[in-house]
PDB file of C-alpha atoms and ligand atoms in Angstrom:
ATOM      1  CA  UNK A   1       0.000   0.000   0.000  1.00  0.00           C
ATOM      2  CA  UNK A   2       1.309   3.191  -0.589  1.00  0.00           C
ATOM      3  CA  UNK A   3       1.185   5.879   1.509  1.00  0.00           C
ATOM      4  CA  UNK A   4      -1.350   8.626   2.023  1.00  0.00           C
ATOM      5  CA  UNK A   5       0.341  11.615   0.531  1.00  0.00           C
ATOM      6  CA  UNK A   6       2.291   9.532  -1.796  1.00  0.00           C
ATOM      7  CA  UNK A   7      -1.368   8.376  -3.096  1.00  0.00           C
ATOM      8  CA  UNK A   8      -2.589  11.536  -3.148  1.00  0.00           C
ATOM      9  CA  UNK A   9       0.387  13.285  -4.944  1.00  0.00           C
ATOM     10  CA  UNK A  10       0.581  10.584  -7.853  1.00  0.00           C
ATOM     11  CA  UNK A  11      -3.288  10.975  -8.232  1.00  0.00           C
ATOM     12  CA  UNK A  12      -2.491  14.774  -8.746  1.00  0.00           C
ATOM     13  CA  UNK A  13       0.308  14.601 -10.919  1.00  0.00           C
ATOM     14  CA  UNK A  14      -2.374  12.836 -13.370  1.00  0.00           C
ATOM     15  CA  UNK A  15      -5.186  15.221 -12.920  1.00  0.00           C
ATOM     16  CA  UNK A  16      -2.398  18.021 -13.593  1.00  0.00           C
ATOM     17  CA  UNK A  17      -1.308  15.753 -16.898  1.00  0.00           C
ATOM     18  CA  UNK A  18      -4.903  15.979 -17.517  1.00  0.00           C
ATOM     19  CA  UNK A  19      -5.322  19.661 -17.345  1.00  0.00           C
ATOM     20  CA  UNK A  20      -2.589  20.482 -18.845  1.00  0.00           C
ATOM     21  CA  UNK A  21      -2.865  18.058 -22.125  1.00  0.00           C
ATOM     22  CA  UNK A  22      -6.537  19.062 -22.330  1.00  0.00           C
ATOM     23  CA  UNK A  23      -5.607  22.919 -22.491  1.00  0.00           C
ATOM     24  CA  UNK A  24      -3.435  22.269 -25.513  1.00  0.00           C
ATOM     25  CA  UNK A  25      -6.653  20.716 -26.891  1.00  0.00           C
ATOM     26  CA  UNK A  26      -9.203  23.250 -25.594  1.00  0.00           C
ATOM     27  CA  UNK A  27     -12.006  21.124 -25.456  1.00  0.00           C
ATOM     28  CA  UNK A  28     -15.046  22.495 -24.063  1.00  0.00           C
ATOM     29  CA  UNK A  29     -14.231  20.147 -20.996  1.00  0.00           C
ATOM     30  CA  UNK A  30     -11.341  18.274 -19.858  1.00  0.00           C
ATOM     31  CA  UNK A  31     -11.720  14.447 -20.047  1.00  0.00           C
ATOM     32  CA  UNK A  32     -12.941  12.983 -16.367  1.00  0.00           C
ATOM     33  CA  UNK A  33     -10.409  10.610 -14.480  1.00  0.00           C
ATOM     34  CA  UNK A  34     -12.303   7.184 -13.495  1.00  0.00           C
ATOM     35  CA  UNK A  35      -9.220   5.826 -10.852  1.00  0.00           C
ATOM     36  CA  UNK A  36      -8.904   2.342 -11.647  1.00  0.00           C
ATOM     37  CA  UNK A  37      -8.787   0.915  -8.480  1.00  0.00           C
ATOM     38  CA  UNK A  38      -9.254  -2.780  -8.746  1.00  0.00           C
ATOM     39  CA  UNK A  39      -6.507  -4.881  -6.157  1.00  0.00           C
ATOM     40  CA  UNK A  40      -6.896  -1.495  -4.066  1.00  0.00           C
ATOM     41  CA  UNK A  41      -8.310  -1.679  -0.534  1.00  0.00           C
ATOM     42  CA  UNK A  42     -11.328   0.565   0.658  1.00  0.00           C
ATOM     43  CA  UNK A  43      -9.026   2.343   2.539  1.00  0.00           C
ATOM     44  CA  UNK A  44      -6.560   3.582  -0.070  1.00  0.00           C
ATOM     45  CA  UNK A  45     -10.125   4.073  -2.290  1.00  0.00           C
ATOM     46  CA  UNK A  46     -11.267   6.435   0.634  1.00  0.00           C
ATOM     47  CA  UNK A  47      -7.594   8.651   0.502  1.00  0.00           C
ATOM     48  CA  UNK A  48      -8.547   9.265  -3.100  1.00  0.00           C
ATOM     49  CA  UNK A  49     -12.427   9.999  -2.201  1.00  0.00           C
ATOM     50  CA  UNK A  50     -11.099  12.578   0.816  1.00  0.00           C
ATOM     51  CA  UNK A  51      -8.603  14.232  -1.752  1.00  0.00           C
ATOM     52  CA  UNK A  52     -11.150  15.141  -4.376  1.00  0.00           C
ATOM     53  CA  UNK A  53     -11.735  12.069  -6.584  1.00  0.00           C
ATOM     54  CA  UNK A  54     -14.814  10.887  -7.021  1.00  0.00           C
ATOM     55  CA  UNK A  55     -15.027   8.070  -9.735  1.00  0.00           C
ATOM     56  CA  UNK A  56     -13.744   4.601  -9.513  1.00  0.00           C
ATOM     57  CA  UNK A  57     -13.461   1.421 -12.014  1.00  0.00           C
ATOM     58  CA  UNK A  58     -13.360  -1.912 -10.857  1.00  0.00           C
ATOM     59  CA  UNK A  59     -12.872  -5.215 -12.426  1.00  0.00           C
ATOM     60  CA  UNK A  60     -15.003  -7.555 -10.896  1.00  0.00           C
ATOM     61  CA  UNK A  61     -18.315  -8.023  -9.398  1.00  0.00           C
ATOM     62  CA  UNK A  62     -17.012 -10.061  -6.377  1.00  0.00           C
ATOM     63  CA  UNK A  63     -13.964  -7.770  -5.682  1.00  0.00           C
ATOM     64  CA  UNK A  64     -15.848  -4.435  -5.657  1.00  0.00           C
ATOM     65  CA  UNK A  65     -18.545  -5.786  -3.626  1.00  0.00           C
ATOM     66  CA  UNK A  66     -17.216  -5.525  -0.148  1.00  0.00           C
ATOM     67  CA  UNK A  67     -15.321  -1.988  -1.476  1.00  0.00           C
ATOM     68  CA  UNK A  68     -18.757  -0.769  -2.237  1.00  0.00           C
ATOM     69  CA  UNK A  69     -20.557  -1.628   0.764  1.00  0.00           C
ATOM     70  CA  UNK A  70     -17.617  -0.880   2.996  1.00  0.00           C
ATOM     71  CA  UNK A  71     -17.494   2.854   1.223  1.00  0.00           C
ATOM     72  CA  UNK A  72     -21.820   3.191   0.951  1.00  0.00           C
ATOM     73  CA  UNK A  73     -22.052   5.765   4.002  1.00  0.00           C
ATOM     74  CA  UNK A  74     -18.862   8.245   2.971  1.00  0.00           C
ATOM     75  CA  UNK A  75     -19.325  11.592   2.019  1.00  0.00           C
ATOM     76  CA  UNK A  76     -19.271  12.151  -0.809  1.00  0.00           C
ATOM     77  CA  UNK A  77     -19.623   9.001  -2.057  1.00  0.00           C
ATOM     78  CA  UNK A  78     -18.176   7.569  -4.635  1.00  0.00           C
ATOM     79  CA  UNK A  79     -19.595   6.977  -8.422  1.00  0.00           C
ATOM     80  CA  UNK A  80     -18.615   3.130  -9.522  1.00  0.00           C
ATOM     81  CA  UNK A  81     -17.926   1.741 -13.021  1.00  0.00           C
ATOM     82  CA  UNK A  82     -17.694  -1.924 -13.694  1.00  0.00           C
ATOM     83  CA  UNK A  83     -15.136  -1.919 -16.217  1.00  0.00           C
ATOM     84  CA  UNK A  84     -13.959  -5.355 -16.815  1.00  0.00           C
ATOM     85  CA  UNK A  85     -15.324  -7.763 -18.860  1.00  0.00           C
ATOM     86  CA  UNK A  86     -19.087  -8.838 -17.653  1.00  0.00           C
ATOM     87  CA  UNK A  87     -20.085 -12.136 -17.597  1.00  0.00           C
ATOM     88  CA  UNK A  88     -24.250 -12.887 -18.004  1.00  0.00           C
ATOM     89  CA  UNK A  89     -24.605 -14.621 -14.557  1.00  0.00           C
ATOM     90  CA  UNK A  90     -23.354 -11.508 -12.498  1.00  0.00           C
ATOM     91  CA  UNK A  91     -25.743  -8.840 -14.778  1.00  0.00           C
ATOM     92  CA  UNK A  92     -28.261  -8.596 -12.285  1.00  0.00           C
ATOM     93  CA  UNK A  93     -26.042  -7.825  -9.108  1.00  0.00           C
ATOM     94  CA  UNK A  94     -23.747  -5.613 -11.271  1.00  0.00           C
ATOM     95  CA  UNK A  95     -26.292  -3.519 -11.946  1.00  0.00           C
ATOM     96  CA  UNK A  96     -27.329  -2.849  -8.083  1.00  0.00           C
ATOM     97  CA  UNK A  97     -24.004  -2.049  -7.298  1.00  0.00           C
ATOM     98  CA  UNK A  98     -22.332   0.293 -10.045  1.00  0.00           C
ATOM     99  CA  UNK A  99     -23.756   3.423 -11.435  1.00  0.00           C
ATOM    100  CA  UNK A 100     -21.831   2.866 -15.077  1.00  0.00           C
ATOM    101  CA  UNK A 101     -21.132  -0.336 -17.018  1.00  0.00           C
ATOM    102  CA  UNK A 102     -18.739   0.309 -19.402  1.00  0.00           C
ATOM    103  CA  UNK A 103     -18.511  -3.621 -20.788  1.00  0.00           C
ATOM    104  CA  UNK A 104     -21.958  -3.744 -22.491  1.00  0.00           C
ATOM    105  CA  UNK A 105     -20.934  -6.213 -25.522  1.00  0.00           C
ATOM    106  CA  UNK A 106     -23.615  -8.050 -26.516  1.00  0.00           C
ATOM    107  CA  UNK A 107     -27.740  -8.480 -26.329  1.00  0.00           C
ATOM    108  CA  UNK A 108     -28.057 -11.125 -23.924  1.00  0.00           C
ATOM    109  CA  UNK A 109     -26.423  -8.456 -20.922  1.00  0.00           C
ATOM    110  CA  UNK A 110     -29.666  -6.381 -21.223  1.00  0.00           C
ATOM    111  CA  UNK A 111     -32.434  -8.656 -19.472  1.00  0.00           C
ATOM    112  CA  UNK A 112     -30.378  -8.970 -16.696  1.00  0.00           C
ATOM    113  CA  UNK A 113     -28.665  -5.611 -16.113  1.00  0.00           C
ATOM    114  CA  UNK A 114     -32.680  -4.053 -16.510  1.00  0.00           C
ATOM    115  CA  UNK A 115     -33.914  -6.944 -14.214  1.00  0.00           C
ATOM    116  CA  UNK A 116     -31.528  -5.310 -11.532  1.00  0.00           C
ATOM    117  CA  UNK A 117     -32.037  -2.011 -11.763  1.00  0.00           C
ATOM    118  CA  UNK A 118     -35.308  -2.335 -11.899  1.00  0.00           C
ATOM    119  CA  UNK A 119     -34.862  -3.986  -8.342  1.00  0.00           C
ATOM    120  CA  UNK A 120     -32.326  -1.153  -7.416  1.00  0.00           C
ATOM    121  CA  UNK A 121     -34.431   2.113  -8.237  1.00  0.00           C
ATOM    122  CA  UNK A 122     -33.379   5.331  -8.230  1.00  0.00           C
ATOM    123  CA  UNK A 123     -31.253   6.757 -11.902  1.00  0.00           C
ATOM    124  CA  UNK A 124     -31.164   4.618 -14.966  1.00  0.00           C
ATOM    125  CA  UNK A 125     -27.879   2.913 -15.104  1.00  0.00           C
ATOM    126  CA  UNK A 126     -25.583   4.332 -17.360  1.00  0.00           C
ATOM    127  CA  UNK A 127     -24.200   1.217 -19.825  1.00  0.00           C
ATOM    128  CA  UNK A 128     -21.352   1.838 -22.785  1.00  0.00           C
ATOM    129  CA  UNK A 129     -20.694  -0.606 -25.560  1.00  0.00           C
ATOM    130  CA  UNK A 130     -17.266  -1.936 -25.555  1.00  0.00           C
ATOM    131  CA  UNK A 131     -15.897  -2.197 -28.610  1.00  0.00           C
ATOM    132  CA  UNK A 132     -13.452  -4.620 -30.010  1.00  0.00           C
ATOM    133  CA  UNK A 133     -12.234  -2.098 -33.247  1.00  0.00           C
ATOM    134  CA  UNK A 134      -9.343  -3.856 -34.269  1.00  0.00           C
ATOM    135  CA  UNK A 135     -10.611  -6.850 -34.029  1.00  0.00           C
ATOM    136  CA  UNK A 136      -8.167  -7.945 -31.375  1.00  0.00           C
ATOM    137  CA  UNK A 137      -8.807 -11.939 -30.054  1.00  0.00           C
ATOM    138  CA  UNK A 138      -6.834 -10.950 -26.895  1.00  0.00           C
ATOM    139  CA  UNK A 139     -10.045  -8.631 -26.147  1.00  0.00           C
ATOM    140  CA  UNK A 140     -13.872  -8.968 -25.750  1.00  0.00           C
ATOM    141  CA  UNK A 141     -15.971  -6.470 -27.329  1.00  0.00           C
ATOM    142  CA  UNK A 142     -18.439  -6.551 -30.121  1.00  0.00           C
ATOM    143  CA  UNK A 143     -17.570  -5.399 -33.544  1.00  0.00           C
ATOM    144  CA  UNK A 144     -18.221  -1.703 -34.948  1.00  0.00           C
ATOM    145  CA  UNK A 145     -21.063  -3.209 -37.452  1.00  0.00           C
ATOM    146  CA  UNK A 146     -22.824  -4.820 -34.017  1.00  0.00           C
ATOM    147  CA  UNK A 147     -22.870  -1.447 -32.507  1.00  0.00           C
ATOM    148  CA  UNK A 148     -25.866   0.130 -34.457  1.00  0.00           C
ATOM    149  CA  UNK A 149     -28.711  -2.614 -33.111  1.00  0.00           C
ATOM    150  CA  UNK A 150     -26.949  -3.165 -30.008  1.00  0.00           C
ATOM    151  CA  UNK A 151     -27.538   0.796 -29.439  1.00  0.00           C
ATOM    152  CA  UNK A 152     -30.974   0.403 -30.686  1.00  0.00           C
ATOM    153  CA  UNK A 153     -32.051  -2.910 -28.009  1.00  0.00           C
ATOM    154  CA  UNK A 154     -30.584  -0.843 -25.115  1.00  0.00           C
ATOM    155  CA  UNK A 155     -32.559   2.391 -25.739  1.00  0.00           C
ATOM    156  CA  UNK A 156     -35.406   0.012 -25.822  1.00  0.00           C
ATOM    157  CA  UNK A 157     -35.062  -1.459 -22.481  1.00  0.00           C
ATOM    158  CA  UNK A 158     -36.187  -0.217 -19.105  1.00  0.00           C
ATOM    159  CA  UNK A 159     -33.924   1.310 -16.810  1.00  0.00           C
ATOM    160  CA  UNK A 160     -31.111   1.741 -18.965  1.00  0.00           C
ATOM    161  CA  UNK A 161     -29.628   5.002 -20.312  1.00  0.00           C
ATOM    162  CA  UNK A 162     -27.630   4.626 -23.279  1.00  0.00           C
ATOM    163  CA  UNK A 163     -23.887   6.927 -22.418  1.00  0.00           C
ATOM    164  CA  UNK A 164     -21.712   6.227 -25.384  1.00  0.00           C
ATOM    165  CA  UNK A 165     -18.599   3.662 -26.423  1.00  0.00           C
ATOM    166  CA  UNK A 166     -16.046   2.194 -24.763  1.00  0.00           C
ATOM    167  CA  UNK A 167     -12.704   0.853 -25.749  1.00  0.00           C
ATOM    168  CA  UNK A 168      -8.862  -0.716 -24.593  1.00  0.00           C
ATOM    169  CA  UNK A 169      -6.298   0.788 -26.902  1.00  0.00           C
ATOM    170  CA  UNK A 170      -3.792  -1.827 -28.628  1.00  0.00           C
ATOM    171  CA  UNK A 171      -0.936  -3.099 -26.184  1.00  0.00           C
ATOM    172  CA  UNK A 172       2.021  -2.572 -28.166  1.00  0.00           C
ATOM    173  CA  UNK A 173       5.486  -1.044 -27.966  1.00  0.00           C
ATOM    174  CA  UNK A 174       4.816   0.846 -30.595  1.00  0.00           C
ATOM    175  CA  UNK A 175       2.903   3.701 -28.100  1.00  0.00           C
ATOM    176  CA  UNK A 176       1.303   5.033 -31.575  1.00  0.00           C
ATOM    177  CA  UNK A 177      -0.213   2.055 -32.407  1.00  0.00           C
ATOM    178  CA  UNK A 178      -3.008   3.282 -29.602  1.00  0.00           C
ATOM    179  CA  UNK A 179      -3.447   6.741 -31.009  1.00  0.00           C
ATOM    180  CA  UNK A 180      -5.056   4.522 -34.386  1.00  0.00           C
ATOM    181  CA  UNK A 181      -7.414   2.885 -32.109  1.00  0.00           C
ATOM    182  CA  UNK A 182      -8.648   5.775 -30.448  1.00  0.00           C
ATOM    183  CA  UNK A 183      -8.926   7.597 -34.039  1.00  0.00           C
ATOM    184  CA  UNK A 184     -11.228   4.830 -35.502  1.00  0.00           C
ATOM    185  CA  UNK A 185     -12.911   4.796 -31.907  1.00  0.00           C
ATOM    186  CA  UNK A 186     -13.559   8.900 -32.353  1.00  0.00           C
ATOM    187  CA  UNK A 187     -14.558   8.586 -36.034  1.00  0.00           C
ATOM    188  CA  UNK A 188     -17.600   6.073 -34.589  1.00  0.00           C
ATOM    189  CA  UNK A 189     -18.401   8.119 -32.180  1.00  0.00           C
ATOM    190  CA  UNK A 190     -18.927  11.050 -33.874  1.00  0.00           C
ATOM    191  CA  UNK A 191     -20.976   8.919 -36.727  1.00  0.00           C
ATOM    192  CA  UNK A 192     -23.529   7.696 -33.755  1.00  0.00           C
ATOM    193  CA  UNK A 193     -23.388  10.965 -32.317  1.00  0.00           C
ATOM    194  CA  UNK A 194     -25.422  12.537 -35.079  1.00  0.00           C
ATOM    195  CA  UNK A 195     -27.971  10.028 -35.135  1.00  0.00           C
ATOM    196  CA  UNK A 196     -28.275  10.323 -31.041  1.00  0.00           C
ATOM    197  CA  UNK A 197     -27.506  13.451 -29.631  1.00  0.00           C
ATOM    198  CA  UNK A 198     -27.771  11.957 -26.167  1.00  0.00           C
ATOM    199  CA  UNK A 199     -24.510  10.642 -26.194  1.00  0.00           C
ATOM    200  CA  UNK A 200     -21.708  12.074 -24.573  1.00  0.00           C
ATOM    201  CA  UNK A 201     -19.008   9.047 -23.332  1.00  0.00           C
ATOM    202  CA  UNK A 202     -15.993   7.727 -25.259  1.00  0.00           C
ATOM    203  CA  UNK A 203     -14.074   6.015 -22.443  1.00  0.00           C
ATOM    204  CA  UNK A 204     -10.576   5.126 -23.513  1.00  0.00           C
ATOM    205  CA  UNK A 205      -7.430   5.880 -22.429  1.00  0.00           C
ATOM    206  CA  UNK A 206      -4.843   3.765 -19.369  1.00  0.00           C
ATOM    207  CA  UNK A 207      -2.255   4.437 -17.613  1.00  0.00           C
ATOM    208  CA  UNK A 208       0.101   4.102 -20.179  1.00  0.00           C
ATOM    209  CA  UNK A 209      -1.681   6.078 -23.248  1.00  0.00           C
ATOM    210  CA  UNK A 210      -4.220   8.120 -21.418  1.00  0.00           C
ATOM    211  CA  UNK A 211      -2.457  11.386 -22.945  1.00  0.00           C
ATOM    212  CA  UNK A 212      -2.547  10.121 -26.868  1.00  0.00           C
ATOM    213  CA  UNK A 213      -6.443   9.537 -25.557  1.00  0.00           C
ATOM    214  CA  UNK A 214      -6.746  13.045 -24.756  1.00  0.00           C
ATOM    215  CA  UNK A 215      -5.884  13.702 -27.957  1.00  0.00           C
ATOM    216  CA  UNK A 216      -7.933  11.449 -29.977  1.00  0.00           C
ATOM    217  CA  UNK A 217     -11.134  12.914 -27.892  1.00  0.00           C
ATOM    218  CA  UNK A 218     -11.915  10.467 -25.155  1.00  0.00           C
ATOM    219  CA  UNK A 219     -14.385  11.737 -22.353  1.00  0.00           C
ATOM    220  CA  UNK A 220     -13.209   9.602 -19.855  1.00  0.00           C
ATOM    221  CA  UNK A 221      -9.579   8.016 -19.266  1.00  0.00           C
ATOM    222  CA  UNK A 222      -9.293   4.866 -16.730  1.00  0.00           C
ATOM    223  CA  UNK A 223      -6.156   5.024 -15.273  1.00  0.00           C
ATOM    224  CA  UNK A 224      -5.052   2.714 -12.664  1.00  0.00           C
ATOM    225  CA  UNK A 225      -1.271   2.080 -11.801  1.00  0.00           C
ATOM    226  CA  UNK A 226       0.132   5.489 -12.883  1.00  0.00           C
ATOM    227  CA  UNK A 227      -2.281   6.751  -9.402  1.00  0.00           C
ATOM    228  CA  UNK A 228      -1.984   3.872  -7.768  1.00  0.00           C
ATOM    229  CA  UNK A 229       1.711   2.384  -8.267  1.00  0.00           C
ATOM    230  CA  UNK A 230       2.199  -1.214 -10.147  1.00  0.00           C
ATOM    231  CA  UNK A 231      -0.353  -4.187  -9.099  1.00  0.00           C
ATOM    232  CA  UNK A 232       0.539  -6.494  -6.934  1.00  0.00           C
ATOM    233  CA  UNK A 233      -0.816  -9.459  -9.468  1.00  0.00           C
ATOM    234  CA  UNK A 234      -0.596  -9.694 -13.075  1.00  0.00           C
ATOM    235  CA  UNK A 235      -4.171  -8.688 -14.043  1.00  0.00           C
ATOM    236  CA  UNK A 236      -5.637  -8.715 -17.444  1.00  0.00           C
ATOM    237  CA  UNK A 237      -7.738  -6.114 -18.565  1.00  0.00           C
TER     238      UNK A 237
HETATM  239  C1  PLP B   1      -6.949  -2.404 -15.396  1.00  0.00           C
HETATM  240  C2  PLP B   1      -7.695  -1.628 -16.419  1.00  0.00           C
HETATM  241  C3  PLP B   1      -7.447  -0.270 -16.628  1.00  0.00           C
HETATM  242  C4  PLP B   1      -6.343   0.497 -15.898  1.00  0.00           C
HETATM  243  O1  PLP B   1      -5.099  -0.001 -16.283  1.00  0.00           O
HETATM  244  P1  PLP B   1      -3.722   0.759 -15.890  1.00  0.00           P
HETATM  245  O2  PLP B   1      -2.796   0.353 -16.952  1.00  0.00           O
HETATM  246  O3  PLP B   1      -3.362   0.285 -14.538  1.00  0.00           O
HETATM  247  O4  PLP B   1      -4.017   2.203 -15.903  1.00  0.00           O
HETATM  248  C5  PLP B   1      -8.232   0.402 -17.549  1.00  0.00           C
HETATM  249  N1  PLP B   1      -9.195  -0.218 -18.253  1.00  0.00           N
HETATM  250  C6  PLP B   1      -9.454  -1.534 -18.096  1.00  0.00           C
HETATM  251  C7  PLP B   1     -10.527  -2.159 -18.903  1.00  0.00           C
HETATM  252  C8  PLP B   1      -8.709  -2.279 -17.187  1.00  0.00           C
HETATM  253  O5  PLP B   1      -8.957  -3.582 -17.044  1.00  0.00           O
END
């Protein structure tokens, strides 16, 4: 674990990357920092939460279960996104417990994820399609000719509110090889953004290409280790 103000300085340094990168760009907003803070303990969650950060991704249903209820009564509380893959089976309790899904890939996660928020009350849940846009086996994700009708079956169901697109850059040495990703991500975007105003989330952008993502036009960046230090475990994303 690290400590307090060491936490609290790294998490600044990226918010000042953030400013500072999206001032060059002069968007009409800077993009918004989701901490990725999966292997993280509530504690180390709650330094972030007293020091001005509200959002945080998490991996897994099971993991962030006990970090949610352990964090429900803080002030301010914080906003979760389930960010890692979702599997069918854990729909319904995901969507009780996080206010985004960012990992909507396919038809089949809609029953459940409207089943349980239905159940929950309160705001629509706020779902993103991950896409897989180069077509990358490593990664889940649906492909960019899935995304019109998968669009069209979530603003169909109950209890769902349709944000935008999500997407993990390519892994490569080559740092650039990210910034084509995120293009072709931006170029969909914007295509789906004139048919549905509504939309306002392209999440994209880690720790180690957040700023190229800033470039590109992402929304929201999930960045993990550079705030956090390295994980402890390996972890796929
Ligand atoms: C783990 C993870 C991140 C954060 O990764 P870092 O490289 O630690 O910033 C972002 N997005 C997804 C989908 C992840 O699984």
């Amino acid at each position: 674990m690290e400590s307090n103000s060491q936490l609290q300085r790294q998490w600044a340094d990226v918010q000042a990357q953030i400013a500072e990168r999206a001032a060059v760009r002069s968007p009409t907003r800077p993009a918004q920092l989701v901490a990725v803070s999966k292997t993280r303990s509530a504690a180390e969650i709650e330094q972030l939460l007293q020091a001005g950060q509200r959002d945080f991704g998490e991996n897994y249903v099971q993991e962030a279960t006990a970090k949610i209820c352990a964090l429900r009564s803080s002030a301010p509380t914080p906003v979760w996104h389930l960010i890692g893959h979702l599997q069918s089976n854990k729909a319904e309790q995901a969507a009780q417990l996080f206010d985004w899904i960012h990992t909507v890939d396919r038809p089949k996660l809609l029953a459940p994820l409207s089943r349980g928020r239905l159940a929950h009350g309160g705001e629509p849940l706020n779902v993103l399609i991950q896409v897989n846009i180069d077509d990358d086996d490593a990664k889940h994700g649906c492909a960019p000719a899935d995304v019109p009708a998968l669009a069209e079956a979530i603003l169909a169901t109950p209890a769902l509110r349709w944000r935008g697109l999500m997407t993990i850059g390519r892994q490569h040495e080559q740092s650039d090889d990210a910034r084509a990703t995120f293009r072709q991500m931006k170029s969909l975007f914007d295509s789906l953004q004139i048919q549905d105003p509504q939309i306002d989330t392209l999440s994209m952008g880690m720790s180690g290409d957040y700023l190229q993502a800033i470039d590109e036009g992402a929304t929201m960046l999930r960045v993990g280790s550079a705030i956090f230090g390295m994980r402890p475990i390996k972890d796929s994303p």
